[in-house]
PDB file of C-alpha atoms in Angstrom:
ATOM      1  CA  UNK V 160      -0.301   0.035   0.087  1.00  0.00           C
ATOM      2  CA  UNK V 161       2.818   2.160   0.634  1.00  0.00           C
ATOM      3  CA  UNK V 162       4.346   1.554  -2.584  1.00  0.00           C
ATOM      4  CA  UNK V 163       0.875   2.248  -4.612  1.00  0.00           C
ATOM      5  CA  UNK V 164       0.576   5.558  -2.505  1.00  0.00           C
ATOM      6  CA  UNK V 165       4.142   6.541  -3.286  1.00  0.00           C
ATOM      7  CA  UNK V 166       3.656   5.929  -6.852  1.00  0.00           C
ATOM      8  CA  UNK V 167       0.769   7.837  -7.806  1.00  0.00           C
ATOM      9  CA  UNK V 168       2.360  10.947  -5.637  1.00  0.00           C
ATOM     10  CA  UNK V 169       5.171  10.799  -8.219  1.00  0.00           C
ATOM     11  CA  UNK V 170       3.928   9.878 -11.522  1.00  0.00           C
ATOM     12  CA  UNK V 171      -0.354  10.848 -10.882  1.00  0.00           C
ATOM     13  CA  UNK V 172      -3.316   8.523 -10.135  1.00  0.00           C
ATOM     14  CA  UNK V 173      -4.149   7.069 -13.846  1.00  0.00           C
ATOM     15  CA  UNK V 174      -6.779   8.690 -15.912  1.00  0.00           C
ATOM     16  CA  UNK V 175     -10.028   6.422 -15.790  1.00  0.00           C
ATOM     17  CA  UNK V 176     -12.672   6.425 -18.194  1.00  0.00           C
ATOM     18  CA  UNK V 177     -15.232   8.987 -16.944  1.00  0.00           C
ATOM     19  CA  UNK V 178     -18.100   7.642 -19.370  1.00  0.00           C
ATOM     20  CA  UNK V 179     -20.850   6.119 -17.638  1.00  0.00           C
ATOM     21  CA  UNK V 180     -23.274   3.691 -19.444  1.00  0.00           C
ATOM     22  CA  UNK V 181     -27.243   3.009 -18.853  1.00  0.00           C
ATOM     23  CA  UNK V 182     -27.199  -0.443 -17.596  1.00  0.00           C
ATOM     24  CA  UNK V 183     -31.178  -1.434 -18.729  1.00  0.00           C
ATOM     25  CA  UNK V 184     -31.891  -4.151 -21.107  1.00  0.00           C
ATOM     26  CA  UNK V 185     -35.900  -2.860 -21.026  1.00  0.00           C
ATOM     27  CA  UNK V 186     -38.060  -2.667 -24.196  1.00  0.00           C
ATOM     28  CA  UNK V 187     -39.964   0.559 -24.475  1.00  0.00           C
ATOM     29  CA  UNK V 188     -42.062  -0.161 -27.114  1.00  0.00           C
ATOM     30  CA  UNK V 189     -44.335   3.402 -27.110  1.00  0.00           C
ATOM     31  CA  UNK V 190     -41.098   5.357 -27.074  1.00  0.00           C
ATOM     32  CA  UNK V 191     -40.455   7.356 -30.290  1.00  0.00           C
ATOM     33  CA  UNK V 192     -37.579   6.474 -33.054  1.00  0.00           C
ATOM     34  CA  UNK V 193     -35.228   8.549 -31.913  1.00  0.00           C
ATOM     35  CA  UNK V 194     -35.529   7.254 -28.010  1.00  0.00           C
ATOM     36  CA  UNK V 195     -35.021   3.689 -29.610  1.00  0.00           C
ATOM     37  CA  UNK V 196     -32.104   4.463 -30.967  1.00  0.00           C
ATOM     38  CA  UNK V 197     -30.941   5.737 -27.736  1.00  0.00           C
ATOM     39  CA  UNK V 198     -31.929   2.612 -25.656  1.00  0.00           C
ATOM     40  CA  UNK V 199     -30.340   0.501 -28.527  1.00  0.00           C
ATOM     41  CA  UNK V 200     -26.927   2.234 -28.529  1.00  0.00           C
ATOM     42  CA  UNK V 201     -26.982   1.725 -24.973  1.00  0.00           C
ATOM     43  CA  UNK V 202     -27.678  -1.884 -24.928  1.00  0.00           C
ATOM     44  CA  UNK V 203     -24.853  -2.240 -27.398  1.00  0.00           C
ATOM     45  CA  UNK V 204     -22.261  -0.044 -25.607  1.00  0.00           C
ATOM     46  CA  UNK V 205     -23.416  -2.564 -22.190  1.00  0.00           C
ATOM     47  CA  UNK V 206     -23.260  -5.368 -23.685  1.00  0.00           C
ATOM     48  CA  UNK V 207     -19.703  -4.912 -24.958  1.00  0.00           C
ATOM     49  CA  UNK V 208     -18.492  -3.120 -22.091  1.00  0.00           C
ATOM     50  CA  UNK V 209     -19.881  -6.476 -20.053  1.00  0.00           C
ATOM     51  CA  UNK V 210     -17.551  -8.827 -22.888  1.00  0.00           C
ATOM     52  CA  UNK V 211     -14.738  -6.829 -22.046  1.00  0.00           C
ATOM     53  CA  UNK V 212     -14.799  -7.469 -18.381  1.00  0.00           C
ATOM     54  CA  UNK V 213     -15.665 -10.249 -18.530  1.00  0.00           C
ATOM     55  CA  UNK V 214     -12.772 -11.416 -20.702  1.00  0.00           C
ATOM     56  CA  UNK V 215     -10.219 -10.296 -18.159  1.00  0.00           C
ATOM     57  CA  UNK V 216      -7.440 -13.056 -16.762  1.00  0.00           C
ATOM     58  CA  UNK V 217      -8.280 -11.861 -12.800  1.00  0.00           C
ATOM     59  CA  UNK V 218     -11.327 -10.080 -11.286  1.00  0.00           C
ATOM     60  CA  UNK V 219     -10.649  -6.228 -10.513  1.00  0.00           C
ATOM     61  CA  UNK V 220     -11.088  -6.137  -6.649  1.00  0.00           C
ATOM     62  CA  UNK V 221      -8.375  -9.812  -6.299  1.00  0.00           C
ATOM     63  CA  UNK V 222      -6.045  -7.689  -8.704  1.00  0.00           C
ATOM     64  CA  UNK V 223      -6.090  -4.719  -6.434  1.00  0.00           C
ATOM     65  CA  UNK V 224      -5.381  -7.315  -3.287  1.00  0.00           C
ATOM     66  CA  UNK V 225      -2.392  -8.458  -4.894  1.00  0.00           C
ATOM     67  CA  UNK V 226      -0.666  -5.251  -5.881  1.00  0.00           C
ATOM     68  CA  UNK V 227      -1.115  -4.244  -2.244  1.00  0.00           C
ATOM     69  CA  UNK V 228       0.176  -7.144  -0.926  1.00  0.00           C
ATOM     70  CA  UNK V 229       3.068  -7.461  -3.367  1.00  0.00           C
ATOM     71  CA  UNK V 230       3.758  -3.644  -3.461  1.00  0.00           C
ATOM     72  CA  UNK V 231       4.068  -3.920   0.241  1.00  0.00           C
ATOM     73  CA  UNK V 232       5.806  -6.715   0.406  1.00  0.00           C
ATOM     74  CA  UNK V 233       8.770  -6.149  -1.928  1.00  0.00           C
ATOM     75  CA  UNK V 234       9.665  -2.956   0.209  1.00  0.00           C
ATOM     76  CA  UNK V 235       9.342  -3.289   3.598  1.00  0.00           C
ATOM     77  CA  UNK V 236      10.774  -6.909   4.534  1.00  0.00           C
ATOM     78  CA  UNK V 237      13.501  -5.660   1.675  1.00  0.00           C
ATOM     79  CA  UNK V 238      14.151  -2.999   3.718  1.00  0.00           C
ATOM     80  CA  UNK V 239      14.262  -4.666   7.043  1.00  0.00           C
ATOM     81  CA  UNK V 240      16.843  -7.416   5.598  1.00  0.00           C
ATOM     82  CA  UNK V 241      19.246  -4.493   4.236  1.00  0.00           C
ATOM     83  CA  UNK V 242      19.061  -2.951   7.646  1.00  0.00           C
ATOM     84  CA  UNK V 243      19.790  -6.138   9.239  1.00  0.00           C
ATOM     85  CA  UNK V 244      22.841  -6.813   7.109  1.00  0.00           C
ATOM     86  CA  UNK V 245      24.572  -4.365   8.124  1.00  0.00           C
ATOM     87  CA  UNK V 246      25.159  -6.393  11.750  1.00  0.00           C
ATOM     88  CA  UNK V 247      27.112  -8.976   9.200  1.00  0.00           C
ATOM     89  CA  UNK V 248      24.985 -12.232  10.367  1.00  0.00           C
ATOM     90  CA  UNK V 249      23.443 -14.105   7.866  1.00  0.00           C
ATOM     91  CA  UNK V 250      21.235 -15.913  10.232  1.00  0.00           C
ATOM     92  CA  UNK V 251      19.975 -12.802  12.020  1.00  0.00           C
ATOM     93  CA  UNK V 252      19.178 -11.456   8.501  1.00  0.00           C
ATOM     94  CA  UNK V 253      17.070 -14.437   7.660  1.00  0.00           C
ATOM     95  CA  UNK V 254      15.675 -14.816  11.543  1.00  0.00           C
ATOM     96  CA  UNK V 255      14.507 -11.498  11.537  1.00  0.00           C
ATOM     97  CA  UNK V 256      13.043 -11.279   7.761  1.00  0.00           C
ATOM     98  CA  UNK V 257      10.816 -14.323   8.055  1.00  0.00           C
ATOM     99  CA  UNK V 258       9.949 -13.286  11.285  1.00  0.00           C
ATOM    100  CA  UNK V 259       8.853  -9.881   9.759  1.00  0.00           C
ATOM    101  CA  UNK V 260       7.071 -11.925   6.900  1.00  0.00           C
ATOM    102  CA  UNK V 261       4.576 -13.867   8.954  1.00  0.00           C
ATOM    103  CA  UNK V 262       3.644 -11.081  10.904  1.00  0.00           C
ATOM    104  CA  UNK V 263       3.456  -8.505   7.978  1.00  0.00           C
ATOM    105  CA  UNK V 264       1.399 -11.314   6.086  1.00  0.00           C
ATOM    106  CA  UNK V 265      -0.844 -11.753   9.470  1.00  0.00           C
ATOM    107  CA  UNK V 266      -1.202  -8.246   9.852  1.00  0.00           C
ATOM    108  CA  UNK V 267      -2.064  -7.701   6.249  1.00  0.00           C
ATOM    109  CA  UNK V 268      -4.507 -10.013   6.191  1.00  0.00           C
ATOM    110  CA  UNK V 269      -6.473  -8.472   8.686  1.00  0.00           C
ATOM    111  CA  UNK V 270      -6.530  -5.710   7.419  1.00  0.00           C
ATOM    112  CA  UNK V 271      -7.969  -7.067   4.140  1.00  0.00           C
ATOM    113  CA  UNK V 272     -10.311  -8.753   6.253  1.00  0.00           C
ATOM    114  CA  UNK V 273     -11.583  -6.049   8.298  1.00  0.00           C
ATOM    115  CA  UNK V 274     -11.153  -3.644   4.766  1.00  0.00           C
ATOM    116  CA  UNK V 275     -13.503  -6.111   2.897  1.00  0.00           C
ATOM    117  CA  UNK V 276     -16.113  -6.735   5.813  1.00  0.00           C
ATOM    118  CA  UNK V 277     -16.618  -3.361   6.626  1.00  0.00           C
ATOM    119  CA  UNK V 278     -17.467  -2.233   2.839  1.00  0.00           C
ATOM    120  CA  UNK V 279     -20.128  -5.191   2.617  1.00  0.00           C
ATOM    121  CA  UNK V 280     -21.413  -3.431   6.235  1.00  0.00           C
ATOM    122  CA  UNK V 281     -21.646  -0.108   4.675  1.00  0.00           C
ATOM    123  CA  UNK V 282     -23.317  -1.729   1.241  1.00  0.00           C
ATOM    124  CA  UNK V 283     -26.168  -3.474   2.876  1.00  0.00           C
ATOM    125  CA  UNK V 284     -26.545  -0.919   5.430  1.00  0.00           C
ATOM    126  CA  UNK V 285     -27.170   1.756   2.226  1.00  0.00           C
ATOM    127  CA  UNK V 286     -29.534  -0.685   0.418  1.00  0.00           C
ATOM    128  CA  UNK V 287     -31.469  -0.887   3.982  1.00  0.00           C
ATOM    129  CA  UNK V 288     -31.430   2.426   3.670  1.00  0.00           C
ATOM    130  CA  UNK V 289     -33.162   2.849   0.146  1.00  0.00           C
ATOM    131  CA  UNK V 290     -35.741   0.250   1.171  1.00  0.00           C
ATOM    132  CA  UNK V 291     -37.112   2.097   4.147  1.00  0.00           C
ATOM    133  CA  UNK V 292     -37.101   5.459   1.617  1.00  0.00           C
ATOM    134  CA  UNK V 293     -38.830   3.750  -1.190  1.00  0.00           C
ATOM    135  CA  UNK V 294     -41.605   2.061   1.416  1.00  0.00           C
ATOM    136  CA  UNK V 295     -42.067   5.406   3.151  1.00  0.00           C
ATOM    137  CA  UNK V 296     -41.521   8.258   0.880  1.00  0.00           C
ATOM    138  CA  UNK V 297     -41.512   6.563  -3.019  1.00  0.00           C
ATOM    139  CA  UNK V 298     -41.642   9.918  -4.362  1.00  0.00           C
ATOM    140  CA  UNK V 299     -38.165  10.900  -3.477  1.00  0.00           C
ATOM    141  CA  UNK V 300     -36.858   7.789  -4.196  1.00  0.00           C
ATOM    142  CA  UNK V 301     -37.909   8.399  -7.641  1.00  0.00           C
ATOM    143  CA  UNK V 302     -36.609  12.204  -7.897  1.00  0.00           C
ATOM    144  CA  UNK V 303     -33.270  10.760  -6.802  1.00  0.00           C
ATOM    145  CA  UNK V 304     -33.800   8.179  -9.720  1.00  0.00           C
ATOM    146  CA  UNK V 305     -34.535  11.175 -12.068  1.00  0.00           C
ATOM    147  CA  UNK V 306     -31.436  13.152 -10.675  1.00  0.00           C
ATOM    148  CA  UNK V 307     -29.125  10.186 -11.979  1.00  0.00           C
ATOM    149  CA  UNK V 308     -30.273   9.404 -15.017  1.00  0.00           C
ATOM    150  CA  UNK V 309     -29.925  13.306 -15.520  1.00  0.00           C
ATOM    151  CA  UNK V 310     -26.438  12.915 -15.568  1.00  0.00           C
ATOM    152  CA  UNK V 311     -26.414  10.929 -18.437  1.00  0.00           C
ATOM    153  CA  UNK V 312     -28.443  13.541 -20.719  1.00  0.00           C
ATOM    154  CA  UNK V 313     -31.013  11.352 -21.489  1.00  0.00           C
ATOM    155  CA  UNK V 314     -34.255  12.830 -23.320  1.00  0.00           C
ATOM    156  CA  UNK V 315     -37.199  13.774 -20.302  1.00  0.00           C
ATOM    157  CA  UNK V 316     -39.255  11.340 -22.434  1.00  0.00           C
ATOM    158  CA  UNK V 317     -36.566   8.529 -22.009  1.00  0.00           C
ATOM    159  CA  UNK V 318     -36.251   9.460 -18.228  1.00  0.00           C
ATOM    160  CA  UNK V 319     -39.784   9.314 -17.416  1.00  0.00           C
ATOM    161  CA  UNK V 320     -40.285   6.126 -19.609  1.00  0.00           C
ATOM    162  CA  UNK V 321     -37.455   4.405 -17.557  1.00  0.00           C
ATOM    163  CA  UNK V 322     -38.821   5.792 -14.059  1.00  0.00           C
ATOM    164  CA  UNK V 323     -42.640   4.387 -15.163  1.00  0.00           C
ATOM    165  CA  UNK V 324     -40.782   1.020 -15.803  1.00  0.00           C
ATOM    166  CA  UNK V 325     -39.021   0.955 -12.810  1.00  0.00           C
ATOM    167  CA  UNK V 326     -41.750   1.781 -10.395  1.00  0.00           C
ATOM    168  CA  UNK V 327     -42.848  -2.054 -10.960  1.00  0.00           C
ATOM    169  CA  UNK V 328     -39.714  -2.881 -10.171  1.00  0.00           C
ATOM    170  CA  UNK V 329     -38.584  -1.398  -6.706  1.00  0.00           C
ATOM    171  CA  UNK V 330     -35.502  -3.927  -5.871  1.00  0.00           C
ATOM    172  CA  UNK V 331     -33.979  -3.133  -9.464  1.00  0.00           C
ATOM    173  CA  UNK V 332     -34.692   0.777  -8.786  1.00  0.00           C
ATOM    174  CA  UNK V 333     -32.746   0.339  -5.380  1.00  0.00           C
ATOM    175  CA  UNK V 334     -30.146  -1.566  -6.769  1.00  0.00           C
ATOM    176  CA  UNK V 335     -29.818   0.774  -9.521  1.00  0.00           C
ATOM    177  CA  UNK V 336     -29.721   4.125  -7.011  1.00  0.00           C
ATOM    178  CA  UNK V 337     -27.047   1.978  -4.827  1.00  0.00           C
ATOM    179  CA  UNK V 338     -24.639   1.568  -8.305  1.00  0.00           C
ATOM    180  CA  UNK V 339     -24.720   4.744 -10.329  1.00  0.00           C
ATOM    181  CA  UNK V 340     -26.221   7.146  -7.264  1.00  0.00           C
ATOM    182  CA  UNK V 341     -23.869   5.851  -4.396  1.00  0.00           C
ATOM    183  CA  UNK V 342     -21.164   3.967  -6.402  1.00  0.00           C
ATOM    184  CA  UNK V 343     -21.143   0.848  -4.173  1.00  0.00           C
ATOM    185  CA  UNK V 344     -21.906  -2.611  -5.725  1.00  0.00           C
ATOM    186  CA  UNK V 345     -23.032  -5.781  -3.813  1.00  0.00           C
ATOM    187  CA  UNK V 346     -19.629  -7.562  -2.885  1.00  0.00           C
ATOM    188  CA  UNK V 347     -18.861 -11.200  -3.847  1.00  0.00           C
ATOM    189  CA  UNK V 348     -19.707 -13.858  -1.653  1.00  0.00           C
ATOM    190  CA  UNK V 349     -17.227 -14.455   1.222  1.00  0.00           C
ATOM    191  CA  UNK V 350     -15.267 -10.998  -0.289  1.00  0.00           C
ATOM    192  CA  UNK V 351     -13.568 -11.235   3.462  1.00  0.00           C
ATOM    193  CA  UNK V 352     -11.655 -14.375   3.565  1.00  0.00           C
ATOM    194  CA  UNK V 353     -10.963 -13.625  -0.017  1.00  0.00           C
ATOM    195  CA  UNK V 354      -8.988 -10.427   0.330  1.00  0.00           C
ATOM    196  CA  UNK V 355      -7.829 -11.390   3.871  1.00  0.00           C
ATOM    197  CA  UNK V 356      -5.704 -14.625   1.738  1.00  0.00           C
ATOM    198  CA  UNK V 357      -5.061 -12.822  -1.145  1.00  0.00           C
ATOM    199  CA  UNK V 358      -3.383  -9.440   0.269  1.00  0.00           C
ATOM    200  CA  UNK V 359      -1.658 -11.857   3.241  1.00  0.00           C
ATOM    201  CA  UNK V 360      -0.065 -14.876   0.718  1.00  0.00           C
ATOM    202  CA  UNK V 361       0.687 -11.533  -1.778  1.00  0.00           C
ATOM    203  CA  UNK V 362       2.495 -10.262   1.102  1.00  0.00           C
ATOM    204  CA  UNK V 363       4.229 -12.874   2.023  1.00  0.00           C
ATOM    205  CA  UNK V 364       5.698 -14.197  -1.621  1.00  0.00           C
ATOM    206  CA  UNK V 365       6.464 -10.748  -2.218  1.00  0.00           C
ATOM    207  CA  UNK V 366       8.548 -10.125   0.893  1.00  0.00           C
ATOM    208  CA  UNK V 367      10.212 -13.810   0.651  1.00  0.00           C
ATOM    209  CA  UNK V 368      11.907 -12.715  -2.974  1.00  0.00           C
ATOM    210  CA  UNK V 369      14.712 -10.806  -1.850  1.00  0.00           C
ATOM    211  CA  UNK V 370      15.232 -13.074   1.195  1.00  0.00           C
ATOM    212  CA  UNK V 371      16.416 -15.686  -1.047  1.00  0.00           C
ATOM    213  CA  UNK V 372      19.983 -14.734  -1.760  1.00  0.00           C
ATOM    214  CA  UNK V 373      20.709 -14.781   2.476  1.00  0.00           C
ATOM    215  CA  UNK V 374      19.795 -18.805   2.005  1.00  0.00           C
ATOM    216  CA  UNK V 375      22.701 -19.592  -0.452  1.00  0.00           C
ATOM    217  CA  UNK V 376      25.300 -16.795   0.038  1.00  0.00           C
ATOM    218  CA  UNK V 377      27.598 -16.669   2.702  1.00  0.00           C
ATOM    219  CA  UNK V 378      28.857 -13.438   2.171  1.00  0.00           C
ATOM    220  CA  UNK V 379      26.704 -10.126   3.554  1.00  0.00           C
ATOM    221  CA  UNK V 380      27.699  -7.771   0.905  1.00  0.00           C
ATOM    222  CA  UNK V 381      27.069 -10.470  -1.741  1.00  0.00           C
ATOM    223  CA  UNK V 382      23.942 -11.324  -0.573  1.00  0.00           C
ATOM    224  CA  UNK V 383      22.397  -7.436  -0.063  1.00  0.00           C
ATOM    225  CA  UNK V 384      23.654  -7.037  -3.467  1.00  0.00           C
ATOM    226  CA  UNK V 385      22.130 -10.077  -5.556  1.00  0.00           C
ATOM    227  CA  UNK V 386      19.375  -9.387  -3.064  1.00  0.00           C
ATOM    228  CA  UNK V 387      19.141  -5.694  -4.683  1.00  0.00           C
ATOM    229  CA  UNK V 388      19.095  -6.957  -8.093  1.00  0.00           C
ATOM    230  CA  UNK V 389      16.529  -9.658  -7.361  1.00  0.00           C
ATOM    231  CA  UNK V 390      14.142  -7.256  -6.019  1.00  0.00           C
ATOM    232  CA  UNK V 391      14.625  -4.480  -9.062  1.00  0.00           C
ATOM    233  CA  UNK V 392      14.086  -7.716 -11.332  1.00  0.00           C
ATOM    234  CA  UNK V 393      10.879  -8.730  -9.665  1.00  0.00           C
ATOM    235  CA  UNK V 394       9.265  -4.757  -8.959  1.00  0.00           C
ATOM    236  CA  UNK V 395       9.704  -4.508 -12.940  1.00  0.00           C
ATOM    237  CA  UNK V 396       8.478  -8.162 -14.120  1.00  0.00           C
ATOM    238  CA  UNK V 397       5.636  -7.072 -10.719  1.00  0.00           C
ATOM    239  CA  UNK V 398       4.579  -3.669 -13.065  1.00  0.00           C
ATOM    240  CA  UNK V 399       4.863  -4.887 -16.427  1.00  0.00           C
ATOM    241  CA  UNK V 400       2.256  -8.249 -15.262  1.00  0.00           C
ATOM    242  CA  UNK V 401       0.286  -5.418 -13.177  1.00  0.00           C
ATOM    243  CA  UNK V 402      -0.342  -3.250 -16.004  1.00  0.00           C
ATOM    244  CA  UNK V 403      -0.680  -6.526 -18.238  1.00  0.00           C
ATOM    245  CA  UNK V 404      -3.630  -7.857 -16.374  1.00  0.00           C
ATOM    246  CA  UNK V 405      -5.272  -5.170 -15.523  1.00  0.00           C
ATOM    247  CA  UNK V 406      -5.337  -2.943 -19.243  1.00  0.00           C
ATOM    248  CA  UNK V 407      -4.622  -5.983 -21.634  1.00  0.00           C
ATOM    249  CA  UNK V 408      -1.609  -5.826 -24.152  1.00  0.00           C
ATOM    250  CA  UNK V 409      -3.314  -4.198 -26.201  1.00  0.00           C
ATOM    251  CA  UNK V 410      -2.765  -0.973 -24.188  1.00  0.00           C
ATOM    252  CA  UNK V 411       0.982  -0.850 -25.784  1.00  0.00           C
ATOM    253  CA  UNK V 412       4.775  -1.901 -25.177  1.00  0.00           C
ATOM    254  CA  UNK V 413       5.611   1.827 -24.152  1.00  0.00           C
ATOM    255  CA  UNK V 414       3.046   1.773 -21.551  1.00  0.00           C
ATOM    256  CA  UNK V 415       4.075  -1.451 -19.988  1.00  0.00           C
ATOM    257  CA  UNK V 416       7.123  -0.877 -19.572  1.00  0.00           C
ATOM    258  CA  UNK V 417       6.986   2.659 -18.841  1.00  0.00           C
ATOM    259  CA  UNK V 418       4.599   1.066 -15.552  1.00  0.00           C
ATOM    260  CA  UNK V 419       7.481  -1.409 -14.988  1.00  0.00           C
ATOM    261  CA  UNK V 420       9.753   1.452 -14.877  1.00  0.00           C
ATOM    262  CA  UNK V 421       7.885   3.527 -12.414  1.00  0.00           C
ATOM    263  CA  UNK V 422       7.248   0.576 -10.234  1.00  0.00           C
ATOM    264  CA  UNK V 423      11.117   0.032  -9.932  1.00  0.00           C
ATOM    265  CA  UNK V 424      11.613   3.651  -9.059  1.00  0.00           C
ATOM    266  CA  UNK V 425       9.014   3.790  -6.419  1.00  0.00           C
ATOM    267  CA  UNK V 426      10.217   0.884  -4.887  1.00  0.00           C
ATOM    268  CA  UNK V 427      14.048   1.539  -4.992  1.00  0.00           C
ATOM    269  CA  UNK V 428      13.008   4.908  -3.498  1.00  0.00           C
ATOM    270  CA  UNK V 429      10.682   3.058  -0.816  1.00  0.00           C
ATOM    271  CA  UNK V 430      13.408   0.713   0.027  1.00  0.00           C
ATOM    272  CA  UNK V 431      16.524   3.050  -0.277  1.00  0.00           C
ATOM    273  CA  UNK V 432      14.588   5.426   2.406  1.00  0.00           C
ATOM    274  CA  UNK V 433      13.839   2.764   4.765  1.00  0.00           C
ATOM    275  CA  UNK V 434      17.564   1.153   4.328  1.00  0.00           C
ATOM    276  CA  UNK V 435      18.956   4.840   4.744  1.00  0.00           C
ATOM    277  CA  UNK V 436      16.618   5.882   7.568  1.00  0.00           C
ATOM    278  CA  UNK V 437      18.380   2.400   9.542  1.00  0.00           C
ATOM    279  CA  UNK V 438      22.112   3.477   8.011  1.00  0.00           C
ATOM    280  CA  UNK V 439      21.658   6.580   9.522  1.00  0.00           C
ATOM    281  CA  UNK V 440      20.355   5.656  12.868  1.00  0.00           C
ATOM    282  CA  UNK V 441      23.519   3.248  13.217  1.00  0.00           C
TER     283      UNK V 441
END
């Protein structure tokens, strides 16, 4: 997480596509020709967007957890082992590194579990609020739905037809308001445990990679140099894979390589700062 924040501070947050799509597949036979074309275009856009999302290798939420776990795992344990290497004892480096990996993985996993649980509680709380509002003040719910639809620059006739159709489907109306008015989506079942395991294991494996040289090389200085090289290569591969899994190969080789180098730079800055602080304290 530290690495992700640092990367965003240095290079800025990635620009997101702000284009919104109206998720309706209902048919409106009484609507004029221009409105029918508008709905037809919306449906085709939604279909292509859904197909693109379904074609991804890894669900976005899982990929986000992997990035959080690996980004911290590749920097924090490395900085610790690099600092311990100044003591000149390989066994101490390995013991301290493994202890940090286990405790850090558990801590990160618990953090992921609590975050996902809070997200689920917020979602269900908002759904319950909207249900109560709809049952007691339906006109307010319809007004909220109208305000959401106006953001899509739809015609008044289209909005009226949409609201009229939704009146017979309160569950879909509430789901629409939650998703597009509040920006919340229903968490997947078992999301808490999936998030905890993904973040925890990603942290452990990410932090274990820079520790490997200390198991096979007796010289502390040589182990540290090899560990640095291994970490830099791993950061680059991580940046490349992160880009290809989230954006796909079609985003271009330049962007893929650029993100790989950005990950190397930000990871090096984070690890170098921690290592330098340890040396300064000594």
